[in-house]
mmCIF file of C-alpha atoms in Angstrom:
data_model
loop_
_atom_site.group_PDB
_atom_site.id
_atom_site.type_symbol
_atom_site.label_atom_id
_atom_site.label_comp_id
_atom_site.label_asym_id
_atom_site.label_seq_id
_atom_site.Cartn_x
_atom_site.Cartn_y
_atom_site.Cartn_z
ATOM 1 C CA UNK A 1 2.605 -16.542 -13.185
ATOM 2 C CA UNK A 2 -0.580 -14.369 -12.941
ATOM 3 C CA UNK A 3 -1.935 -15.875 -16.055
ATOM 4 C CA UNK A 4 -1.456 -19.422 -14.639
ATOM 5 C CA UNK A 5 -3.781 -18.473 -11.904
ATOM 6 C CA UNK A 6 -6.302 -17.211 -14.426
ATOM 7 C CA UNK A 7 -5.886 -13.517 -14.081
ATOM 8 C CA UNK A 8 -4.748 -10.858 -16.075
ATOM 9 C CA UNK A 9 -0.900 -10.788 -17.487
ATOM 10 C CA UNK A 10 -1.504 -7.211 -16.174
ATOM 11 C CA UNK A 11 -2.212 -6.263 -12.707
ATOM 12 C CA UNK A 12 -5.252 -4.056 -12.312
ATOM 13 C CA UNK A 13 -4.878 -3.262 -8.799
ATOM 14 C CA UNK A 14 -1.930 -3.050 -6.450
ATOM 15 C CA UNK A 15 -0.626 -1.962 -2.629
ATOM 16 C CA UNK A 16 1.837 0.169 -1.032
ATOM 17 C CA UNK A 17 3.960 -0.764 1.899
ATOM 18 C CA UNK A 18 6.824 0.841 3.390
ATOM 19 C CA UNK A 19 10.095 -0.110 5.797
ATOM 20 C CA UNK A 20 12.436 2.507 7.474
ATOM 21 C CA UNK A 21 15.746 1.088 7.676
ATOM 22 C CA UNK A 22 18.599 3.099 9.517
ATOM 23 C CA UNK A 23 21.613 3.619 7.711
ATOM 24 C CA UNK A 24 25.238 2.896 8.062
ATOM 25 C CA UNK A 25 27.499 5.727 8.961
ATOM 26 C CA UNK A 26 29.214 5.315 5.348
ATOM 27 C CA UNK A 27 25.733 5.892 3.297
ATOM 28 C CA UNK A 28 25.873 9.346 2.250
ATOM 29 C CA UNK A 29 24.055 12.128 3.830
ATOM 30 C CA UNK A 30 22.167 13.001 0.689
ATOM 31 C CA UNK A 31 20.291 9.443 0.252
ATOM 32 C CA UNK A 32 19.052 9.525 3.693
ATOM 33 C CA UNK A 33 17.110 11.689 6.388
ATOM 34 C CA UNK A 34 14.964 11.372 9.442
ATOM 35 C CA UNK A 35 11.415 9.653 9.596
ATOM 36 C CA UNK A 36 9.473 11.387 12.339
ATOM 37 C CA UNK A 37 7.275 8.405 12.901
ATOM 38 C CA UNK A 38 10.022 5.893 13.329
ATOM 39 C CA UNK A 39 12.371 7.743 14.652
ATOM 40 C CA UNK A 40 15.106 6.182 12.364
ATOM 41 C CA UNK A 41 17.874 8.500 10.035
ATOM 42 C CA UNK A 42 18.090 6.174 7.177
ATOM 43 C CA UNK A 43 16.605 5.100 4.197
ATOM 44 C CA UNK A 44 12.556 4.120 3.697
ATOM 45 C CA UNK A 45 11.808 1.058 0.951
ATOM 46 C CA UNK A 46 8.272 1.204 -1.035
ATOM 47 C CA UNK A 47 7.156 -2.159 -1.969
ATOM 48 C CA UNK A 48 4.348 -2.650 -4.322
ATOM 49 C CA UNK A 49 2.340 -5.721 -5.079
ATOM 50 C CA UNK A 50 -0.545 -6.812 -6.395
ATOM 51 C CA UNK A 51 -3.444 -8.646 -5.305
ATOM 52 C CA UNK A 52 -1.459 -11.697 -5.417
ATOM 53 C CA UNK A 53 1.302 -10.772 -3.271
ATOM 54 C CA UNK A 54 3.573 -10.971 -6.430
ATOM 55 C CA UNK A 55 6.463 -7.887 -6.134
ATOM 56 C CA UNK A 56 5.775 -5.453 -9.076
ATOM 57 C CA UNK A 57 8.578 -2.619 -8.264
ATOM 58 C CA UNK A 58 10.929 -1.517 -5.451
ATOM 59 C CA UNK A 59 12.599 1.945 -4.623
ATOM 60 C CA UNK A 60 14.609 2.852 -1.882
ATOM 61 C CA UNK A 61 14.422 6.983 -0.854
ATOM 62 C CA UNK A 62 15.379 8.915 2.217
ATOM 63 C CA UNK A 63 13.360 8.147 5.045
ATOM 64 C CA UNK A 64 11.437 11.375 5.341
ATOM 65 C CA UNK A 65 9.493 10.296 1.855
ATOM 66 C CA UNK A 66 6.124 9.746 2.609
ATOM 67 C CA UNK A 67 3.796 6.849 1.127
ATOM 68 C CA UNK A 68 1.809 9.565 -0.867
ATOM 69 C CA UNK A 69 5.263 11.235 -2.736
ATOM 70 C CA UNK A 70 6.068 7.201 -3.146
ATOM 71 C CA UNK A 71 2.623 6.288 -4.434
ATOM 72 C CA UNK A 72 2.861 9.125 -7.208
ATOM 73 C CA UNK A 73 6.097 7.310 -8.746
ATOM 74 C CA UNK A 74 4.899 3.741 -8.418
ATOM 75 C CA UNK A 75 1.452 4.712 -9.982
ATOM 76 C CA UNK A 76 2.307 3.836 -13.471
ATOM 77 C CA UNK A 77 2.553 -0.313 -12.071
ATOM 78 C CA UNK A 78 -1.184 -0.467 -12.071
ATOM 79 C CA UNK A 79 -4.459 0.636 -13.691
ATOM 80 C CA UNK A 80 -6.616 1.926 -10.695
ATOM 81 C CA UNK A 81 -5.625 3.451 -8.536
ATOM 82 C CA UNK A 82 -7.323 6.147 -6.380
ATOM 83 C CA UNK A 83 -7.569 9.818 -8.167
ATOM 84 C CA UNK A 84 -6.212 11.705 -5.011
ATOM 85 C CA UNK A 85 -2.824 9.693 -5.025
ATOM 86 C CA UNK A 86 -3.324 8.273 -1.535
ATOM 87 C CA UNK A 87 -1.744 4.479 -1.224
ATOM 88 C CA UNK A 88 -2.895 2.030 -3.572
ATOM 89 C CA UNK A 89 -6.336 0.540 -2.420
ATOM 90 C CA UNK A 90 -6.213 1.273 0.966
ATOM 91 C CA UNK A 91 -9.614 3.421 0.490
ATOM 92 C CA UNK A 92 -11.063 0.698 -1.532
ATOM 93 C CA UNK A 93 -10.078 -1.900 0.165
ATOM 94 C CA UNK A 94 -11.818 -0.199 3.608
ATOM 95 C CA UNK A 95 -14.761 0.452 1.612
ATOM 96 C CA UNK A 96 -15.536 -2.849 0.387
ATOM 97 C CA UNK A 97 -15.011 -4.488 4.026
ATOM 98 C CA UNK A 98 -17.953 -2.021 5.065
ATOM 99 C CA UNK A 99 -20.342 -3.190 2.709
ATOM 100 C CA UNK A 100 -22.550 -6.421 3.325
ATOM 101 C CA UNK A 101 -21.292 -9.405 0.969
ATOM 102 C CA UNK A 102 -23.583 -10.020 -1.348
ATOM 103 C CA UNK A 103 -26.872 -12.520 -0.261
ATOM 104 C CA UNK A 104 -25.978 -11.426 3.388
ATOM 105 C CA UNK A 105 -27.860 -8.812 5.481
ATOM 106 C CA UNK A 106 -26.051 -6.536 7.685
ATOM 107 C CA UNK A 107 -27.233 -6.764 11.337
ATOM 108 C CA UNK A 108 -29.137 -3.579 12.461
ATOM 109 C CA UNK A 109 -29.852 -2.450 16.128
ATOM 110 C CA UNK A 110 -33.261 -3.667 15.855
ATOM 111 C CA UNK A 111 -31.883 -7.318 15.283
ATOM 112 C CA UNK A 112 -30.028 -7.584 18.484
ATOM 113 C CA UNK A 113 -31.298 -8.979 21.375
ATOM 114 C CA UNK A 114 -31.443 -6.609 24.207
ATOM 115 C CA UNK A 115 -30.272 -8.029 27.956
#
């Protein structure tokens, strides 16, 4: 599919996203906890995909697994990734929406008009 659309056959980049779920009563006790953010006792799912939206690899853990402990065992999907195992491209991505696109000039206090 990728190669269709002219990229890579490998992805070079991917994202993280993440879904607490609660859990039935007959899920066992040991494949599910408490996520403090939620407020759910169930299970969490880590999606990755690439750029393209295309799914590259799904786990299920206990709901107290953070993105970070998740990032470290979906790493091996993609080649970059950030060094400090934070979610995939979430720092780059916020980076490169700061910068000016290229030909364009970013808008300095000087520029606007003052009322």
């Amino acid at each position: 599919m990728r190669e269709t659309l002219g990229r890579d056959a490998a992805p070079t980049a991917g994202v993280i996203d993440s879904q607490s779920v609660k859990a039935d009563a007959v899920v066992a006790t040991d494949s599910r906890g408490f996520d403090g953010g939620k407020l759910i006792n169930g299970r969490k799912r880590h999606v990755l995909v690439d750029t393209l939206g295309l799914l590259l690899d799904v786990r299920v853990t206990a709901a107290y697994t953070g993105d970070r402990t998740a990032a470290h065992v979906l790493h091996g999907q993609v080649r970059h990734a950030p060094p400090d195992g934070t979610p995939l491209g979430r720092q780059r991505l916020h980076r490169r929406l700061r910068r000016p696109l290229p030909g364009h000039a970013r808008a300095g206090p000087a520029d606007r008009e003052t009322q």
